[in-house]
XYZ file of C-alpha atoms in Angstrom:
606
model
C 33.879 3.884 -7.978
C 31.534 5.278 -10.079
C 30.199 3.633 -14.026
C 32.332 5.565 -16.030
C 35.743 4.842 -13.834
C 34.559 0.848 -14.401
C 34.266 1.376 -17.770
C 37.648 2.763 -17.667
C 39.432 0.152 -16.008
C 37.916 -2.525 -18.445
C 39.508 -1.034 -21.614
C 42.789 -0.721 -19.588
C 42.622 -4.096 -19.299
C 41.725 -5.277 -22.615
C 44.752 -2.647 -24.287
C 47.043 -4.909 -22.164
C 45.904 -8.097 -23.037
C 46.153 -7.814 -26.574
C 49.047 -6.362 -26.737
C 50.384 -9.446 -24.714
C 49.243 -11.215 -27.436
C 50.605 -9.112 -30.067
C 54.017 -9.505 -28.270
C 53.723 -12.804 -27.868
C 53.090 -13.261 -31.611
C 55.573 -11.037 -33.080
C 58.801 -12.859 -31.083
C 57.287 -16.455 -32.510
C 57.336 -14.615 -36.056
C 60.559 -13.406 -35.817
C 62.216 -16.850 -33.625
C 60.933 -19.189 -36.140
C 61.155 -20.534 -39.547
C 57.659 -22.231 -40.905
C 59.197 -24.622 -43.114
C 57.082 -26.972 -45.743
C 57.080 -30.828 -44.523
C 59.537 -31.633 -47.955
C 61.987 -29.278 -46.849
C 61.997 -30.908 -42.874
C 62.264 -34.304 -44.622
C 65.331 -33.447 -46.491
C 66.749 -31.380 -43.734
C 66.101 -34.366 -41.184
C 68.033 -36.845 -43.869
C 71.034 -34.986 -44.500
C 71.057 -34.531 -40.346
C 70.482 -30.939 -40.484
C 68.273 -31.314 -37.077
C 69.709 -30.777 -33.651
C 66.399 -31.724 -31.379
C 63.156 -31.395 -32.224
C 59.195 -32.027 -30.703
C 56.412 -34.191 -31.990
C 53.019 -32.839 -31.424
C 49.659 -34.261 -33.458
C 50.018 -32.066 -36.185
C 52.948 -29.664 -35.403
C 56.357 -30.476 -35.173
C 58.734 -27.851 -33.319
C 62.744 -27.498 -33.062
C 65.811 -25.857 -33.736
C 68.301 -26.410 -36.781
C 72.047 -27.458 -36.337
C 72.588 -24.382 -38.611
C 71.069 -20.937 -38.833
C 69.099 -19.989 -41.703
C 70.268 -16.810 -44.200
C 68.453 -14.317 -41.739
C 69.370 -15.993 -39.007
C 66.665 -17.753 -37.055
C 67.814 -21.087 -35.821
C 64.015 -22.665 -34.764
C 61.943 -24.071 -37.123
C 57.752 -24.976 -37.479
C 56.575 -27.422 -39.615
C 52.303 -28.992 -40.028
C 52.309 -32.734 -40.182
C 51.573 -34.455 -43.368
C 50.607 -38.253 -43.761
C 53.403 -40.336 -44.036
C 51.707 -42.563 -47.200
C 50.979 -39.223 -48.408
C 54.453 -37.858 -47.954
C 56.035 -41.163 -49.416
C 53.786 -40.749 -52.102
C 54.758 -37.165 -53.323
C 58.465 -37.636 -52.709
C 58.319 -39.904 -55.816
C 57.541 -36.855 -58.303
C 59.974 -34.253 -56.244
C 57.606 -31.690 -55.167
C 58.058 -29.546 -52.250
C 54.451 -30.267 -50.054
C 53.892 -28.928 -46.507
C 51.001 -29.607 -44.116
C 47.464 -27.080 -43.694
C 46.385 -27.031 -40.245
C 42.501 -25.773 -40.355
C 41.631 -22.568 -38.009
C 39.461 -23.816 -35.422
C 39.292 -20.374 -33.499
C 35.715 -19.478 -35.152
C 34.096 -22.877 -34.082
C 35.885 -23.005 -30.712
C 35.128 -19.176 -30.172
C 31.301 -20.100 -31.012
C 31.070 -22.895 -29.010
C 32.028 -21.021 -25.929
C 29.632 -17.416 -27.053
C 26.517 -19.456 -27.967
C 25.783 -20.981 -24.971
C 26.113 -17.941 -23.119
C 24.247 -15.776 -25.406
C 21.566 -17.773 -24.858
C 22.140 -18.322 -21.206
C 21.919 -14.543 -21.001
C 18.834 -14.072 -23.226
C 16.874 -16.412 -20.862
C 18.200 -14.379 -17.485
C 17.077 -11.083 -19.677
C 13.457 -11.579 -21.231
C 12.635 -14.725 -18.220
C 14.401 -14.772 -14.968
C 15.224 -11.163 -14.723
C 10.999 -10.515 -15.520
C 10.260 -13.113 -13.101
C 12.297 -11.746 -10.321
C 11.088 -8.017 -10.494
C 7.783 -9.405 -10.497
C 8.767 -10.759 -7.019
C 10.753 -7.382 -6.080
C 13.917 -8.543 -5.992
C 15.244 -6.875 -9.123
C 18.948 -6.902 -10.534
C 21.658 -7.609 -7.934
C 23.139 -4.220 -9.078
C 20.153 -2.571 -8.096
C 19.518 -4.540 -4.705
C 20.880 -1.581 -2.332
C 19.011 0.883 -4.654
C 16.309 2.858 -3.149
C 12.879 2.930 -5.555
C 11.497 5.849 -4.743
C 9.576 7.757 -7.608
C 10.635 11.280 -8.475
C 7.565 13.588 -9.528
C 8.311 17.145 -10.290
C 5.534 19.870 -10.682
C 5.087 19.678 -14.076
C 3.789 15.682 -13.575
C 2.291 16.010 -10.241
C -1.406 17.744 -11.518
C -2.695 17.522 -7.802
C -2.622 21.158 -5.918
C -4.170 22.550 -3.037
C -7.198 23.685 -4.707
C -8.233 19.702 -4.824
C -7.949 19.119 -1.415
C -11.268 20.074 0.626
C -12.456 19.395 4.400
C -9.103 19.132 5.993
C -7.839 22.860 6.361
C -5.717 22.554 9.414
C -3.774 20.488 7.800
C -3.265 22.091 4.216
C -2.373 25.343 6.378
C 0.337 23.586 8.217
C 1.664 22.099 4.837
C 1.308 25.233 2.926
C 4.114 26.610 5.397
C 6.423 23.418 4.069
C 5.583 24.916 0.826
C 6.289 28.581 1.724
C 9.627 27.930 3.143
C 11.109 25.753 -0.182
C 9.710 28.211 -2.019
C 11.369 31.249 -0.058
C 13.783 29.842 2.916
C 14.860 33.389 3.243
C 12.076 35.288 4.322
C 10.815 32.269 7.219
C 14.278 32.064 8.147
C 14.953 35.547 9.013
C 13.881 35.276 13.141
C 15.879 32.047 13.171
C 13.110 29.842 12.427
C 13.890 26.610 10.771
C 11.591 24.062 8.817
C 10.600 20.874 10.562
C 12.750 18.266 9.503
C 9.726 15.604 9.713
C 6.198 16.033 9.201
C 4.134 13.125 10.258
C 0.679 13.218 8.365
C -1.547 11.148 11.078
C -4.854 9.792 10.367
C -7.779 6.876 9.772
C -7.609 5.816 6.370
C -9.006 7.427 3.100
C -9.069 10.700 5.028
C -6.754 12.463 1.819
C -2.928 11.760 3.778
C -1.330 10.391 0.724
C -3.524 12.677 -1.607
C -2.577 15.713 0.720
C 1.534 15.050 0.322
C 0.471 14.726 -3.348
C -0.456 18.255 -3.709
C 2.864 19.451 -1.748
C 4.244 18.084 -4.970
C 2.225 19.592 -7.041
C 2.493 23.309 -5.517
C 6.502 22.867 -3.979
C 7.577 22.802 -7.622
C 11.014 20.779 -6.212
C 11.626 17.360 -6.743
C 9.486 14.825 -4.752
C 10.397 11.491 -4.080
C 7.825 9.074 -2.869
C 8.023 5.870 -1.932
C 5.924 3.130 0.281
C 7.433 2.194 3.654
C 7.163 -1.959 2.957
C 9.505 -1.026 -0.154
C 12.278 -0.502 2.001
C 12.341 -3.958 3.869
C 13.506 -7.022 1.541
C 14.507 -10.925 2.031
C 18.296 -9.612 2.343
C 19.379 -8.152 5.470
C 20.634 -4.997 5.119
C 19.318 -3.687 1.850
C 16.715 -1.845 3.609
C 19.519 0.531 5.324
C 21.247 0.564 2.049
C 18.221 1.712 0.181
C 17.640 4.682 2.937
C 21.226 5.339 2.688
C 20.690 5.863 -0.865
C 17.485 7.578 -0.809
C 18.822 10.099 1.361
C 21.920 10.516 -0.889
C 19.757 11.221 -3.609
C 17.454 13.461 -2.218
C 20.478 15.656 -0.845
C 22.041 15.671 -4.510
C 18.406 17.408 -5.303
C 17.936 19.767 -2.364
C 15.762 21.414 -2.019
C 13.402 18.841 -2.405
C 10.810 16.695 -0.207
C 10.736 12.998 0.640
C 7.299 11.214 1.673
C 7.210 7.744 2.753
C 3.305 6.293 2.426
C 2.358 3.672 5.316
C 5.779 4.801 7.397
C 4.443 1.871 10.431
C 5.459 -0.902 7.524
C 9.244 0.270 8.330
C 9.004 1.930 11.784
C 7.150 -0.200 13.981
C 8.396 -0.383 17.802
C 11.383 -2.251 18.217
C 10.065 -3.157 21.652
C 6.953 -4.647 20.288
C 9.168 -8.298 19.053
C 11.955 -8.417 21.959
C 12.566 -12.064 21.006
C 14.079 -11.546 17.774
C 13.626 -12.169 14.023
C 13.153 -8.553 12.897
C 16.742 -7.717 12.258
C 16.089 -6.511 8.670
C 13.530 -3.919 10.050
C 15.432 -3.321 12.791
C 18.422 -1.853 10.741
C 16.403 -0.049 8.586
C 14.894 1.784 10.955
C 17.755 2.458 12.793
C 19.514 3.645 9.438
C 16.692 6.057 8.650
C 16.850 7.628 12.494
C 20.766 7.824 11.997
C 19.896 10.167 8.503
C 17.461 11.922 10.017
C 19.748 13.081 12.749
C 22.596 13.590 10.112
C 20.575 15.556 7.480
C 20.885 19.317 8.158
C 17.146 20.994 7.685
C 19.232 24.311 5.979
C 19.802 22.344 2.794
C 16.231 22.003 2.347
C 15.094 18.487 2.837
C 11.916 17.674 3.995
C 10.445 14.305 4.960
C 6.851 13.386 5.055
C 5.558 10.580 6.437
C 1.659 9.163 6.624
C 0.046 6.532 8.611
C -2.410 5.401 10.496
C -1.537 3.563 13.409
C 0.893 6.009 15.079
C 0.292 3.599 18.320
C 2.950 0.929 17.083
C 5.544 3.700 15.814
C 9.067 3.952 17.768
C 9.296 6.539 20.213
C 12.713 7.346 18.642
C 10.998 8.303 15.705
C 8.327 10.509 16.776
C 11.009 12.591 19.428
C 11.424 16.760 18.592
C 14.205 16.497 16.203
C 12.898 13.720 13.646
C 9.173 14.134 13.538
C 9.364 17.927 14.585
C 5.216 18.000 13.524
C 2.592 15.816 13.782
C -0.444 16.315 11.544
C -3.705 15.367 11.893
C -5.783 14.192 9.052
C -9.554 13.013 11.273
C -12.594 12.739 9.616
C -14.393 15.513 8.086
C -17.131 17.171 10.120
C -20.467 18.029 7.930
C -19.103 21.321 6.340
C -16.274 19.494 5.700
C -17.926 16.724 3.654
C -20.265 19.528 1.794
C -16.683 21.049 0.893
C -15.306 17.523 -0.258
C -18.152 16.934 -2.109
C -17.938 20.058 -3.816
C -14.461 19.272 -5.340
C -15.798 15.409 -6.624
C -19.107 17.009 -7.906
C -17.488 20.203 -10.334
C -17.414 17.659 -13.471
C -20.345 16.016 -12.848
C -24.226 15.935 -14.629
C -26.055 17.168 -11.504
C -30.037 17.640 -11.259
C -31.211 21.174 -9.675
C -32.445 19.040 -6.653
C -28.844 17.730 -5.406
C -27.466 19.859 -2.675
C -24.109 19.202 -1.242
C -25.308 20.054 2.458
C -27.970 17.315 2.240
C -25.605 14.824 1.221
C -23.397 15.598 4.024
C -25.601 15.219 6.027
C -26.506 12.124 4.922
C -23.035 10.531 5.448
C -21.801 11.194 8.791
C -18.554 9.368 9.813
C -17.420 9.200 5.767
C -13.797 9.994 4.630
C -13.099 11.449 1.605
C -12.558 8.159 -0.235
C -15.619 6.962 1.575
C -17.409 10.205 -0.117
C -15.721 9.461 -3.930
C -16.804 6.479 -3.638
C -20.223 7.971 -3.119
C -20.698 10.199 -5.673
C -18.915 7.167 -8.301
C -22.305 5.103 -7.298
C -24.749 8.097 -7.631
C -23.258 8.310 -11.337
C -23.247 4.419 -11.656
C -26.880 4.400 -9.966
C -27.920 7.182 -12.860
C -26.200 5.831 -15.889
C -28.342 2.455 -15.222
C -31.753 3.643 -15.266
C -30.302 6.396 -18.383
C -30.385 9.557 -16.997
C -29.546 12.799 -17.913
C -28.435 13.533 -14.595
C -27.475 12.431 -11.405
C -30.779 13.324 -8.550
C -30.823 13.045 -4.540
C -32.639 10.369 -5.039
C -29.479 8.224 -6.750
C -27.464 9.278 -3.624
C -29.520 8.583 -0.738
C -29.648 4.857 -2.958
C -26.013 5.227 -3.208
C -25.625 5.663 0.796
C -27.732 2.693 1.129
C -26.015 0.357 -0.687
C -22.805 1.428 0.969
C -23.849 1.424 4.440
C -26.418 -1.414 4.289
C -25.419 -3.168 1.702
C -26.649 -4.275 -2.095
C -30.411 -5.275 -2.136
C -31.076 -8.696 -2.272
C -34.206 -9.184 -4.817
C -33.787 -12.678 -5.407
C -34.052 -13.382 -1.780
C -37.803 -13.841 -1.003
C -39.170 -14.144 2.496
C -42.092 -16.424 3.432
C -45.723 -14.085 4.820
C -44.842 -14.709 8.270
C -41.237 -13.732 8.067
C -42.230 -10.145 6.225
C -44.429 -9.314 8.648
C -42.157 -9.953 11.638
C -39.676 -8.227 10.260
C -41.915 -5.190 9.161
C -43.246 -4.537 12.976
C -39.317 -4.983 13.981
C -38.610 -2.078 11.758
C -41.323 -0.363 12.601
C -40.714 -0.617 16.318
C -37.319 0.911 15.909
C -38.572 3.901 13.931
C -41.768 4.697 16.338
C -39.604 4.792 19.248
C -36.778 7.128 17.680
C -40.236 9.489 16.848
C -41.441 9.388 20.573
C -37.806 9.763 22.247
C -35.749 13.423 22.075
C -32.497 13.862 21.106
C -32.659 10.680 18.719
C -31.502 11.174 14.953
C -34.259 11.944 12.423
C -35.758 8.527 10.694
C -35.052 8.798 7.090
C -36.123 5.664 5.844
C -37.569 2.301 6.843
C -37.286 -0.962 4.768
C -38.028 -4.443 4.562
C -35.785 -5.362 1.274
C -33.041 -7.573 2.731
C -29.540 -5.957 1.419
C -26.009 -7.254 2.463
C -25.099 -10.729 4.187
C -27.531 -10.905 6.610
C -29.931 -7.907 6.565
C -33.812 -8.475 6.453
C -34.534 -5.225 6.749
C -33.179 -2.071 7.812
C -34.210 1.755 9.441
C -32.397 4.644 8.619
C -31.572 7.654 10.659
C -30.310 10.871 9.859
C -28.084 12.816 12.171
C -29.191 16.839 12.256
C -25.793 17.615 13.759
C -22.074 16.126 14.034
C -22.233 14.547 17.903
C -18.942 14.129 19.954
C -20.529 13.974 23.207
C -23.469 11.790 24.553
C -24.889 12.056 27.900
C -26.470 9.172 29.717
C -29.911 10.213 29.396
C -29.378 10.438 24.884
C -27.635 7.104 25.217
C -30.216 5.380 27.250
C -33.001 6.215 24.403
C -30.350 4.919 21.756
C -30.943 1.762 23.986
C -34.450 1.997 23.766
C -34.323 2.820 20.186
C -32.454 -0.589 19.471
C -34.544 -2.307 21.452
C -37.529 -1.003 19.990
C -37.464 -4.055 17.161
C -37.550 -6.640 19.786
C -40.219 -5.789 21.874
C -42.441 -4.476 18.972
C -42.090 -8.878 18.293
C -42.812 -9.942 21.423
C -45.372 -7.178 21.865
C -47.289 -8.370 18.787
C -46.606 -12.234 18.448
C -46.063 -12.579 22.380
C -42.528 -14.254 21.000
C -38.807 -13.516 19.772
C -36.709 -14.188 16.983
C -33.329 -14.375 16.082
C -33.472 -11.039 14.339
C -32.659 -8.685 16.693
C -29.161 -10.291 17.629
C -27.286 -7.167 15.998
C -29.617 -5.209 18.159
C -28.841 -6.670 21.117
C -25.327 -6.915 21.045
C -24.823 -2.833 19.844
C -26.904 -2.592 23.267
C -24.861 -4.849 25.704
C -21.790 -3.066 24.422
C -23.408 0.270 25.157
C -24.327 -0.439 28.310
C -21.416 -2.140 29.301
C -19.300 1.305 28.235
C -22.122 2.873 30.145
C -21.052 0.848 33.213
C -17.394 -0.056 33.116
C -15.505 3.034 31.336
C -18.056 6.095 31.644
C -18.858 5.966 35.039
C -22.456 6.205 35.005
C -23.486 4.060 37.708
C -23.328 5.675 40.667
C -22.734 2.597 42.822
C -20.007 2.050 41.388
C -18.336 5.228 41.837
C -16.527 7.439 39.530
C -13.915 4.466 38.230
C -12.754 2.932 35.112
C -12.728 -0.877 35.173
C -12.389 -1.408 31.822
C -10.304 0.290 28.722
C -11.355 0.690 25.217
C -9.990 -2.020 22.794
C -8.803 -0.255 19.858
C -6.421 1.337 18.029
C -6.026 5.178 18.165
C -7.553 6.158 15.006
C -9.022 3.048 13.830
C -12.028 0.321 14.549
C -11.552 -1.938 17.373
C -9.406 -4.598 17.058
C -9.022 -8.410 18.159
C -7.267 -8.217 21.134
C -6.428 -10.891 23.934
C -8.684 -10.060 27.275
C -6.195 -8.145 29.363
C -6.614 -9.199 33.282
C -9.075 -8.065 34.865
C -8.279 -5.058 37.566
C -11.330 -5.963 39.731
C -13.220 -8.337 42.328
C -15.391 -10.828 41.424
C -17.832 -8.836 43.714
C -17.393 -6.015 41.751
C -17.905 -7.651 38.433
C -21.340 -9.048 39.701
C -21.967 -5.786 40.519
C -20.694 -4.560 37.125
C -22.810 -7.322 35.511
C -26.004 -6.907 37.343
C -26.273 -2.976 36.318
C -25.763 -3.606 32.814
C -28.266 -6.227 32.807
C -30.690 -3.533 34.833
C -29.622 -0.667 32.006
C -30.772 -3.274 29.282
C -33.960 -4.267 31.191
C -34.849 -0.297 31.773
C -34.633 0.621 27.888
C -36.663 -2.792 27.299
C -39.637 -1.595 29.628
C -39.169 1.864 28.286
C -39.663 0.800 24.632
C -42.715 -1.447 25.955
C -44.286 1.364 27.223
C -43.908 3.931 24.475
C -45.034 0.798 21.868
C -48.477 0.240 23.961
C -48.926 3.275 23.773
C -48.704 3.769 20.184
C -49.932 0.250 19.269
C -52.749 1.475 16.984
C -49.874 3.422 14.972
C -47.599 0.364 14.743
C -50.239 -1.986 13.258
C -51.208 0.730 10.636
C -47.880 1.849 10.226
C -46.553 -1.820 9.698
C -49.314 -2.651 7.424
C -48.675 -0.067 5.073
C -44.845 -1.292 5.277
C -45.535 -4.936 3.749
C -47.872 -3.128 0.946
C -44.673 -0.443 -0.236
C -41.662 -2.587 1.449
C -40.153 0.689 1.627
C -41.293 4.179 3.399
C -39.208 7.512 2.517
C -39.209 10.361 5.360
C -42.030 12.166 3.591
C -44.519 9.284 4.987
C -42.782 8.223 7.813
C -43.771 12.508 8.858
C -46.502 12.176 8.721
C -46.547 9.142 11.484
C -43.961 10.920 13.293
C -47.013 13.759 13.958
C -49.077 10.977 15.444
C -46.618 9.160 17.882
C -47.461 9.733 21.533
C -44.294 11.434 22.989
C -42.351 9.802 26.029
C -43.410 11.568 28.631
């Protein structure tokens, strides 16, 4: 039953009642004579009463005779006997006024619940939306947000660096636009796209400019929106999402963070997921029922397609699976080039340099970016934003804000200058190692002291043993440039030493480098499939305890090797490191134009 048939059925009901009471009225009027309290008196004396009833102020009964027109009941008001005894003296007819209470009574029941309802509307009802629970009338409502072209100003024209991608959603956009023309072989759209990737690589930003170029309505909505205290108002709102969205066809629905709603149901076999579970198992039943023809189109994002339900990901539902990675180098040049059109640039910023400046950024990661080269500029009031105010704006993002107020005793500079140093003479002597861009010994971050800088030449995906055993030495180079010079160690190089255990270890245990060992896998990566490694529980261990003495003996012989290597390039070039060092406490900070110049002296590894 829809609002207007309610509405119906309420003034139905009100016609009736009052003309009950009408009715009801009407007979009294025309059954009963209202007679004045003098005339009942005399009437009641001369025994014209048959039977009459006493209430406080009314008295009610019939007459022994009919009146002129007939009516045989009579109504009379009460009047005070003294009073009545009084007036009978001067023989004046007097009758009884009963006072209307139906104003007072009427107000006494409206008040309270006008304000009762005032505090639900400007209060409670606030207070609960606040907490997403809404109206109860709204409950199994879905909250997805409608955008139609004219509001959506995103297009394809803003999106840079993922092009696979926009080509595969262009076609989404194609055949909305003009089913006809794809559909003429047979072909039918996907009915689910699922936009895969790490975040801030542009999913929710890409689905934003299928709004903006489809031109049909869009709903979007965030996956945790569906799932409430209640059970079953998470089905009801996909029930009602999907009703809507068909009512609109052609049109496209995208659901942002889709794992908050479809996680695996086998993941928590013990229970206490029933909400989720029935909302996920609502939104598989639509997505079988909905037929692609009418033009619906779901898109989905996330980033931890590892914990989705199978169901969900079968041909059928998620027909397409879309993935959203990282930019490569030209990629971030081309991102960079969309967040850089409305900005105050100097001659010397090039795009390509400060892509290659940032491997491993996202596109938020690169916004971000250019938002602190303009924040960088605007403090020291420039007229434009230089390469200088981004390679400070990469620093502070990767390593950290500087800490100026934290001052280091004489002793602690200068170990931490030759620990810097160390790493950046061996990454000149080694091949294959990323350039050195900068070396510092301005603390920055939480624990920082200091910090080297390399820049990659090329995007890597592929590292062979011998590349990843000078990244060893490279790491190692701060530590025994310390023990090298002061014949001790400090706690400094802990960072260091674990990146280097966990290299080695991967070295050992998952890339099969030892040859000892053989060609096996004893260990698998802890992570998730597009994100950073996460805290896991140890899973149990598939090996000997032979074998992991083996395992542990060659990492500790890896770790040695790159120690002694970095030794040996370090005595080598020990004239270099003092000098180099020296001139690192005077300027606390060497750019690569003067770390080149060193970089022409180091002694190569042979």
């Amino acid at each position: 039953m829809d609002k207007k048939q309610v509405v119906n059925v309420w003034y139905v009901l009100m016609a009736v009642l009052a003309l009950l009471f009408f009715q009801n009225w009407w007979v009294e009027q025309r059954e009963v004579e209202t007679l004045p309290y003098s005339a009942f008196e005399k009437l009641l004396t001369e025994g014209g009463i048959d039977k009459m009833s006493v209430g406080s102020t009314v008295i009610e009964g019939t007459l022994k005779k009919a009146t002129a027109d007939g009516r045989t009941g009579f109504r009379t008001v009460i009047v005070n006997p003294a009073l009545a005894e009084q007036f009978a003296k001067y023989d004046v007819q007097y009758s009884g006024v009963v006072h209307s209470t139906f104003f007072s009574d009427l107000l006494s029941w409206i008040v309270p619940m006008v304000v009762f309802f005032f505090l639900w509307m400007f209060f409670i009802r606030k207070m609960a939306e606040k907490q997403g629970f809404g109206g109860l009338t709204a409950i199994g409502k879905s909250k997805a947000k409608v955008y139609v072209e004219r509001d959506t100003k995103t297009t394809f024209d803003d999106v840079a660096g993922v092009d696979e991608a926009k080509e595969e959603l262009e076609e989404i956009v194609d055949f909305l636009k003009n089913p006809k023309a794809h559909g003429r072989l047979g072909a039918r759209v996907p009915k689910g796209v699922l936009l895969l990737g790490p975040p801030g690589t542009g999913k929710t930003l890409l689905a934003r400019a299928v709004a903006g170029e489809a031109g049909v309505p869009f709903f979007s909505m965030n996956g945790s929106e569906f799932v409430e205290m209640f059970v079953g108002v998470g089905a009801a709102r996909v029930r009602d999402l999907f009703e809507q969205a068909r009512k609109q066809a052609p049109c496209i629905i995208f659901i942002d963070e889709l794992d908050a709603l479809g996680r695996s149901r086998s993941l928590a076999p013990m229970g206490g997921h029933d909400e989720k579970e029935q909302t996920l198992n609502q939104l598989l039943v639509e997505l079988d029922g909905f037929d692609p023809g009418t033009g619906i189109v779901l898109l989905a994002s996330t980033n931890r397609p590892e914990i989705l339900d199978p169901a969900l990901l079968r041909a059928g539902r998620f027909d397409r699976h879309v993935l959203v990675d990282r930019p490569d180098r030209i990629g971030r040049a081309a991102i960079l080039g969309v967040h850089l059109k409305e900005k105050a640039l100097d001659p010397s910023v090039d795009a390509e340099a400060v892509a290659s400046l940032t491997p491993g950024f996202t596109g938020a990661d690169l916004a971000n970016l250019v938002n602190e080269a303009a924040l960088i500029a605007t403090r020291r009031d420039a007229a434009a934003i230089s390469m200088a105010d981004f390679t400070q704006g990469v620093e502070r993002i990767v390593a950290g804000l500087e800490k100026k107020n934290r001052l280091l005793n004489p002793r602690e500079r200068e170990i931490v200058a030759f620990h810097e140093m160390g790493h950046a003479l061996i990454g000149m002597a080694l091949p294959g190692i990323d350039v050195v861009h900068k070396v510092s010994i301005i603390p920055r971050g939480v624990g920082a002291l200091g910090y080297t800088i390399q820049r990659p030449t090329e995007d890597r995906f592929l590292m062979s043993r011998a590349e990843l055993e000078n990244k060893m030495a490279v790491l190692l180079g701060g530590r025994t440039a310390e023990r090298l010079v002061f014949d001790e160690i400090s706690t400094g190089a802990a960072d260091d030493l674990a990146k280097v255990t966990d290299i080695a270890r991967a070295m050992v245990a998952r890339y099969g480098m030892i040859d000892a060992l053989g060609n096996v896998a004893y260990e698998e990566e802890r992570r998730s499939l597009l994100g950073p490694a996460e805290f896991q529980a140890p899973s149990p261990r598939k090996y000997s305890e032979a074998t992991a003495r083996e395992i542990d003996t060659a990492v500790r012989d890896l770790v040695a090797a790159a120690s002694a290597r970095a030794r040996t390039l370090l005595e080598a070039n020990r004239a270099l490191l003092d000098r180099s060092a020296r001139l690192l406490l005077d300027r606390e900070t060497l750019d690569e134009a003067e770390l080149k110049a060193f970089a022409a002296e180091v002694k190569k590894a042979a």
